[in-house]
mmCIF file of C-alpha atoms in Angstrom:
data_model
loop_
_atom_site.group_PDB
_atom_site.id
_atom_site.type_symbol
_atom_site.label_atom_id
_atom_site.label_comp_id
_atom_site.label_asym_id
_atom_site.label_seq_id
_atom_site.Cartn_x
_atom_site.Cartn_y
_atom_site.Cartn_z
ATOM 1 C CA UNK A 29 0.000 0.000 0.000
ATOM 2 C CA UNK A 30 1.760 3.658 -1.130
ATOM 3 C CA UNK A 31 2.893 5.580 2.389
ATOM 4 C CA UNK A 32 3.756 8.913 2.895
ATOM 5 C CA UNK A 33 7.443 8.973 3.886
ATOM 6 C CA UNK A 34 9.194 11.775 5.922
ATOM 7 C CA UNK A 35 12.393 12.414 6.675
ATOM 8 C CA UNK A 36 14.163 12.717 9.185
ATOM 9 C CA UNK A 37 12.190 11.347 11.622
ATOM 10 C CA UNK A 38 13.989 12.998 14.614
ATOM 11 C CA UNK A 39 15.616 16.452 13.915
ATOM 12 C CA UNK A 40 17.414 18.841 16.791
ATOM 13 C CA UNK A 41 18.495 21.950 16.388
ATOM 14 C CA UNK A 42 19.898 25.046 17.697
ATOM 15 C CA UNK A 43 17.221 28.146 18.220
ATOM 16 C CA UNK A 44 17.966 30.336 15.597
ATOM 17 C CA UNK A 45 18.628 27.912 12.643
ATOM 18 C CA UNK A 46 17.368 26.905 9.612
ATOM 19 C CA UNK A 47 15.692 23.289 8.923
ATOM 20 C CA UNK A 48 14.150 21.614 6.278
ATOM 21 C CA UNK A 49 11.616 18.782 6.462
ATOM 22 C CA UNK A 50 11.127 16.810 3.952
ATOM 23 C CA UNK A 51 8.226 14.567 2.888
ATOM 24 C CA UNK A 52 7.082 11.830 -0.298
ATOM 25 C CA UNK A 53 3.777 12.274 -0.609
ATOM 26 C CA UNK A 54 1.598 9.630 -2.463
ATOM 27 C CA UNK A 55 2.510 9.594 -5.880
ATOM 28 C CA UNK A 56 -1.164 9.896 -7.914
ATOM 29 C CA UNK A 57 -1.899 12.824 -5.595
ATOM 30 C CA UNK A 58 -2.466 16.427 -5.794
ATOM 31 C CA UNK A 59 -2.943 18.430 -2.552
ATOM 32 C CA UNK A 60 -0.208 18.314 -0.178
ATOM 33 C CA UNK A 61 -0.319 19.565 3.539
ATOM 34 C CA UNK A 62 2.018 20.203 6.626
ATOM 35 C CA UNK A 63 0.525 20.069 9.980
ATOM 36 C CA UNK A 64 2.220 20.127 13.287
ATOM 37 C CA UNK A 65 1.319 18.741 16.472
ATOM 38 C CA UNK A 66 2.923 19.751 20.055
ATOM 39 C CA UNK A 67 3.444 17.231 22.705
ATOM 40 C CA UNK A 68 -0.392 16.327 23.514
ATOM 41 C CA UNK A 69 -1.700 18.715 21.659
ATOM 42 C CA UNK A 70 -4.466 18.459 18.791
ATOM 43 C CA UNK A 71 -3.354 18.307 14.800
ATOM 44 C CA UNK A 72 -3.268 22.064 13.692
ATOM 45 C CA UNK A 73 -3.183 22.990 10.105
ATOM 46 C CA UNK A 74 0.154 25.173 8.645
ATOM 47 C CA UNK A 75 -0.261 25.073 4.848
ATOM 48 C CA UNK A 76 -1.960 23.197 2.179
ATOM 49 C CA UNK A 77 -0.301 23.111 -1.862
ATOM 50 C CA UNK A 78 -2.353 22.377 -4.941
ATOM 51 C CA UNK A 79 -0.942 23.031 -8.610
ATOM 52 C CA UNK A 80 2.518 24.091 -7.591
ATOM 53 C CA UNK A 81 1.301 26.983 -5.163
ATOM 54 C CA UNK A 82 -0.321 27.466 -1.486
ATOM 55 C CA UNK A 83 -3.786 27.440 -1.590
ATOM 56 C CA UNK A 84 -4.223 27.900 2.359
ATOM 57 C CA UNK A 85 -2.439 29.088 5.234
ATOM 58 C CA UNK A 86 -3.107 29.370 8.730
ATOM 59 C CA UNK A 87 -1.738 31.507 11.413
ATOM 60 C CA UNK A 88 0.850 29.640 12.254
ATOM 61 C CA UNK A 89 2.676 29.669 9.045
ATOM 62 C CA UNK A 90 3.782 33.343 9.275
ATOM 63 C CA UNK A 91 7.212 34.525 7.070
ATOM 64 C CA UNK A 92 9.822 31.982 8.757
ATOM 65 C CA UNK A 93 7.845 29.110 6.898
ATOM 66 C CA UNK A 94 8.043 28.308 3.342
ATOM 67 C CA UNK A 95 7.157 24.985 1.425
ATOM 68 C CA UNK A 96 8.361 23.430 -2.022
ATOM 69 C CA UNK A 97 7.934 21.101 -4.621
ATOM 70 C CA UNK A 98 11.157 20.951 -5.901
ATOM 71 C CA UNK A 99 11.013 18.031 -8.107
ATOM 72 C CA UNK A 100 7.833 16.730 -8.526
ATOM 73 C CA UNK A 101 8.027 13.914 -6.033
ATOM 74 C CA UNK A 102 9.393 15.668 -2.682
ATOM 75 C CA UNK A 103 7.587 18.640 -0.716
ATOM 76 C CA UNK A 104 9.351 20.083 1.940
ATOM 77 C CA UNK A 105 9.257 22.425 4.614
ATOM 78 C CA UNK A 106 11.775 24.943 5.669
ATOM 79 C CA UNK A 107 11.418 26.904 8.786
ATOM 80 C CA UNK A 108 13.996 29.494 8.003
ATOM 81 C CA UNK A 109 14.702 30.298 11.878
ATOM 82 C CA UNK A 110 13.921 27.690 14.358
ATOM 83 C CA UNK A 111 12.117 29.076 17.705
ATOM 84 C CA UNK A 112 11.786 27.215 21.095
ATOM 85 C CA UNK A 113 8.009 26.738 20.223
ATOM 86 C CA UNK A 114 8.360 25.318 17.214
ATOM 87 C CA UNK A 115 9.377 22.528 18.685
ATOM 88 C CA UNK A 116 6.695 19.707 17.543
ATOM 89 C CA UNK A 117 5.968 17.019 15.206
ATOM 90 C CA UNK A 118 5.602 18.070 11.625
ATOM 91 C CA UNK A 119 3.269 15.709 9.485
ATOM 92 C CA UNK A 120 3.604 15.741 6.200
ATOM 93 C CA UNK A 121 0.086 14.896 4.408
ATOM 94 C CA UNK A 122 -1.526 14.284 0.937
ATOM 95 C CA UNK A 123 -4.610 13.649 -0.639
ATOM 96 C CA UNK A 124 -5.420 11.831 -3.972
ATOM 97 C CA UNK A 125 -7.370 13.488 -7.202
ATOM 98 C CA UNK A 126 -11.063 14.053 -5.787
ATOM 99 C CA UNK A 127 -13.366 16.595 -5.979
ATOM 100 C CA UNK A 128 -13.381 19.518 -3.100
ATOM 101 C CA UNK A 129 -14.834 18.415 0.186
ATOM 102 C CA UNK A 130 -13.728 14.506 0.291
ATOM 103 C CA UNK A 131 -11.112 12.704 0.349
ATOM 104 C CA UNK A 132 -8.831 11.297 2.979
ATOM 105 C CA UNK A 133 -5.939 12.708 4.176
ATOM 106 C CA UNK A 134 -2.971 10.066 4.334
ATOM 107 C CA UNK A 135 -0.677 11.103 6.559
ATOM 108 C CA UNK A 136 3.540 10.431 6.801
ATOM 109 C CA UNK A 137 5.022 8.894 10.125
ATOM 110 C CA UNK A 138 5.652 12.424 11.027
ATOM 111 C CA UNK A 139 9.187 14.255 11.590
ATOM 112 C CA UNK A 140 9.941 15.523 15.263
ATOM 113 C CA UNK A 141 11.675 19.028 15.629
ATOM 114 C CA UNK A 142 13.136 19.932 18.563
ATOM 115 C CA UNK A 143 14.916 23.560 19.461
ATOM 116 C CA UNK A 144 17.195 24.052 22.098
ATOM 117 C CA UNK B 13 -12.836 30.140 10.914
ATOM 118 C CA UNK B 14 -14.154 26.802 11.730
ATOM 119 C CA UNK B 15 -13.635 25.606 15.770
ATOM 120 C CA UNK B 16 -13.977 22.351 16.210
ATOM 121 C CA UNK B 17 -14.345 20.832 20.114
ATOM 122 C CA UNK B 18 -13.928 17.668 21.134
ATOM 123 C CA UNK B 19 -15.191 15.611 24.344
ATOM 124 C CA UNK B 20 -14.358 13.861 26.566
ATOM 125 C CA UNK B 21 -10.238 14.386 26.270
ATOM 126 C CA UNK B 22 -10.056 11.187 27.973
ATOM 127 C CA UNK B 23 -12.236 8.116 28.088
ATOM 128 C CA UNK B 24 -11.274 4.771 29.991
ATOM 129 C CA UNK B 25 -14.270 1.699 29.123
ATOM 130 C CA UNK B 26 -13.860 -1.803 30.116
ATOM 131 C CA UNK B 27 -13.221 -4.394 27.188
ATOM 132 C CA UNK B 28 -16.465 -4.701 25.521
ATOM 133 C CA UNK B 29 -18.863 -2.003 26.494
ATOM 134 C CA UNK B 30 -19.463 0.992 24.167
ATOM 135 C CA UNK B 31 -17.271 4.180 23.935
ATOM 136 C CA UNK B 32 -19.051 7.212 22.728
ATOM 137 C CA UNK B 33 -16.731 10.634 21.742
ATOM 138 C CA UNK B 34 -18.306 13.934 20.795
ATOM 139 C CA UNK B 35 -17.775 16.952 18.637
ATOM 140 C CA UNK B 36 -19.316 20.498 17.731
ATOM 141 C CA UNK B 37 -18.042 22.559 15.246
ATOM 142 C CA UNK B 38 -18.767 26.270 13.945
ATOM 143 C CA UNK B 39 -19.239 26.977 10.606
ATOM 144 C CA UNK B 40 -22.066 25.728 9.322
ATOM 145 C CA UNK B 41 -20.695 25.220 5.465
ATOM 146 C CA UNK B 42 -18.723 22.281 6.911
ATOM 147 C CA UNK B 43 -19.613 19.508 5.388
ATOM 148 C CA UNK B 44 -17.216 16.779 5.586
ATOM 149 C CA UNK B 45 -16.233 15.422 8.484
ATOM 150 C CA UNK B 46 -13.947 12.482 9.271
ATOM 151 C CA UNK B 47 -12.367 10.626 12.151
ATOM 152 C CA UNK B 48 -8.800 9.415 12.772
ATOM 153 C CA UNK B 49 -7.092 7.509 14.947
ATOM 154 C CA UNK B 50 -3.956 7.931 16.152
ATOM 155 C CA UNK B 51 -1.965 5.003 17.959
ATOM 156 C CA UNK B 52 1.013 5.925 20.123
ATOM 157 C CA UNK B 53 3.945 7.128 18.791
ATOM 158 C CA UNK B 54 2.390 6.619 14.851
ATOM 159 C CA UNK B 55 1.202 8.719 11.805
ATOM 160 C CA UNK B 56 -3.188 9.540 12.625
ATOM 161 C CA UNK B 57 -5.285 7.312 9.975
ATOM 162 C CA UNK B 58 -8.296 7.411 8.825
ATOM 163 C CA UNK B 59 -11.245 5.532 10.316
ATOM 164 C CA UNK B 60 -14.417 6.663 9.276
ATOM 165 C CA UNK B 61 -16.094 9.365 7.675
ATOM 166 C CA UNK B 62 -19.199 11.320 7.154
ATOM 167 C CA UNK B 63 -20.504 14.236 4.369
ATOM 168 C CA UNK B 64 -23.193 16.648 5.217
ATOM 169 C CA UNK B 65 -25.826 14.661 2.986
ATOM 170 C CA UNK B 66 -25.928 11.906 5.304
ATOM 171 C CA UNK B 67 -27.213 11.150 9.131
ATOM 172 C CA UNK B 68 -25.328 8.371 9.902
ATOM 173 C CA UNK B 69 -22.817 5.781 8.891
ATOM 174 C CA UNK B 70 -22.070 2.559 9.646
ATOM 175 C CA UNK B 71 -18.636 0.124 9.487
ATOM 176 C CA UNK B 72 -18.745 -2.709 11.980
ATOM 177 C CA UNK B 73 -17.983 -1.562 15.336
ATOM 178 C CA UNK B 74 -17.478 1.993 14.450
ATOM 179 C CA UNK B 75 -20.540 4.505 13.626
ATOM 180 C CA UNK B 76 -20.864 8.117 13.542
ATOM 181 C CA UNK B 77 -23.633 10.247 13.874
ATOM 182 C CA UNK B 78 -24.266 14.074 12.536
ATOM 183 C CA UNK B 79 -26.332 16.580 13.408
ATOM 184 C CA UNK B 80 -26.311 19.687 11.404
ATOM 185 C CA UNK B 81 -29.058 21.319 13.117
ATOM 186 C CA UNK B 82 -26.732 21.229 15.715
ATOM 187 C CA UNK B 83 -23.967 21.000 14.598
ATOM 188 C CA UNK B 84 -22.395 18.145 16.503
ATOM 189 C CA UNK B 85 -21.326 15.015 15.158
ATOM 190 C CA UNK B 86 -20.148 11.786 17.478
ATOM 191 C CA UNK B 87 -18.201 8.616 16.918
ATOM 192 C CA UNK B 88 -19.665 5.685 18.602
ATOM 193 C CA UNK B 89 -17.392 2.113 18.711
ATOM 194 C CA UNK B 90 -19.106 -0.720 20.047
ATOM 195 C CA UNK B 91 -17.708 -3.723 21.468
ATOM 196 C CA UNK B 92 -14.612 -2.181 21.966
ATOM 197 C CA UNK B 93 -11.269 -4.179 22.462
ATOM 198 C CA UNK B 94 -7.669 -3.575 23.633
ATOM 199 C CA UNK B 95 -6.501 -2.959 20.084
ATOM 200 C CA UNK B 96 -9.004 0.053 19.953
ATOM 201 C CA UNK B 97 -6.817 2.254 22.712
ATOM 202 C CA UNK B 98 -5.478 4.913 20.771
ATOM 203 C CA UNK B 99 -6.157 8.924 20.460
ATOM 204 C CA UNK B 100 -9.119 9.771 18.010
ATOM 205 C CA UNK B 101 -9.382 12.859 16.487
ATOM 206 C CA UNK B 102 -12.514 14.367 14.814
ATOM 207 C CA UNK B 103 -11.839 17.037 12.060
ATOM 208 C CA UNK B 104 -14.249 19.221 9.739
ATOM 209 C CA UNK B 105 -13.875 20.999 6.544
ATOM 210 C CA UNK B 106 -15.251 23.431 4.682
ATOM 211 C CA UNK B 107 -13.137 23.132 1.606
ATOM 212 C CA UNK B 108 -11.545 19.750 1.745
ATOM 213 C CA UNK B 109 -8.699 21.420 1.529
ATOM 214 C CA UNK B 110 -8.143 23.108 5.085
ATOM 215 C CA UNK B 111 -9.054 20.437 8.001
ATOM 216 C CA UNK B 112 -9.859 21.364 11.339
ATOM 217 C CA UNK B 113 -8.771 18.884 14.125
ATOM 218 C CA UNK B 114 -10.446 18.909 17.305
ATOM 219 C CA UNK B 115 -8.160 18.126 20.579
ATOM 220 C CA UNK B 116 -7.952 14.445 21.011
ATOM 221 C CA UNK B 117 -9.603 11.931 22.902
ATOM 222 C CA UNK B 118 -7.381 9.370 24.641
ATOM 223 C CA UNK B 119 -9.348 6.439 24.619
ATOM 224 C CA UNK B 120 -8.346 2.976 26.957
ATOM 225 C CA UNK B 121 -9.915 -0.336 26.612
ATOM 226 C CA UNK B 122 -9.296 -1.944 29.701
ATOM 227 C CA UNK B 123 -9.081 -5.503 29.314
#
């Protein structure tokens, strides 16, 4: 059964710098999606990408985020300048070619981030 | 936007009776609305769903139940077992593109 893959699973880093998440999604599908979750905390939305551009963003995903397609097959994250509370785990998800308003959301095994 | 609440955040049943979670959300033009479930430590998945066209749905053990009126919309899993302990997350949208998770619910089957 096609996964979602992320990588790295673990990442720690210094406050201040730069780090890139990286994610597989599904290969058939078209909308792509990070969300981040804090330690026992619910799933909040970041950004969603259809057609090679954002179509959504949420609060959270203010100027020190940015996502890309860069091939075709990966879609990454980059958090341009880590703070302490972005420390969380990142999931990377997709969604296959369906109409608005359905669909399930497969999600990757997630990638923790933690700043120190 | 869309606020979606979730309840009870934690829910302990004994092995085989019912467990019952429950949501509310905001914006009425939500109209999809599914529920994952998220075992420790692992990526959430996909359970069950629901669209705004329907009352109720049925897979096995799992069921949920919506309410537009009022807009509340509840997972029920019957029978439950060990295997169902996990964190269950009910989410809305309005677009299918942005989805709107509600908090959690840490569910234990106690054997």
């Amino acid at each position: 059964e096609p996964e979602v893959t992320q990588t790295p699973s673990h990442q720690v880093t210094q406050m201040g710098q730069e780090v890139i998440l990286r994610c597989v999604p599904i290969s058939n599908h078209l909308y792509f999606y990070w969300y981040r979750q804090i330690l026992g905390q619910k799933v909040e939305f970041l950004v969603s990408f259809y057609n090679n551009e954002i179509s959504e963003k949420s609060e959270i995903f203010d100027d020190q985020f940015s996502v890309e397609r860069p091939d075709g097959s990966n879609f990454t994250l980059k958090i341009r300048s880590t703070k302490l509370e972005d420390s969380a785990m990142y999931f990377c998800a997709s969604r296959g070619p369906v109409p608005a308003n359905t669909g399930e959301l497969f999600f990757g095994e997630g990638s923790r981030l933690t700043v120190l | 936007g869309e606020n979606v609440e979730q309840h009870p955040s934690t829910l302990s049943v004994q092995e085989g009776d019912s467990a019952v979670i429950k949501c509310t959300y905001s914006d009425s033009a939500s109209n999809y609305f599914p529920w994952y479930k998220q075992e420790l430590g692992k990526r959430p998945q996909l359970i069950i769903d629901i669209r705004s066209n329907v009352g109720e749905k049925k897979d096995q053990r799992i069921a949920v139940t919506l309410n537009k009126t009022a807009k509340h919309f509840s997972l029920h899993i019957t029978e439950t077992q060990p295997e169902d302990s996990a964190v269950y997350f009910c989410a809305a949208s309005v677009t299918g593109n942005q989805f709107y998770f509600g908090t959690g619910t840490s569910l234990t089957v106690i054997p």
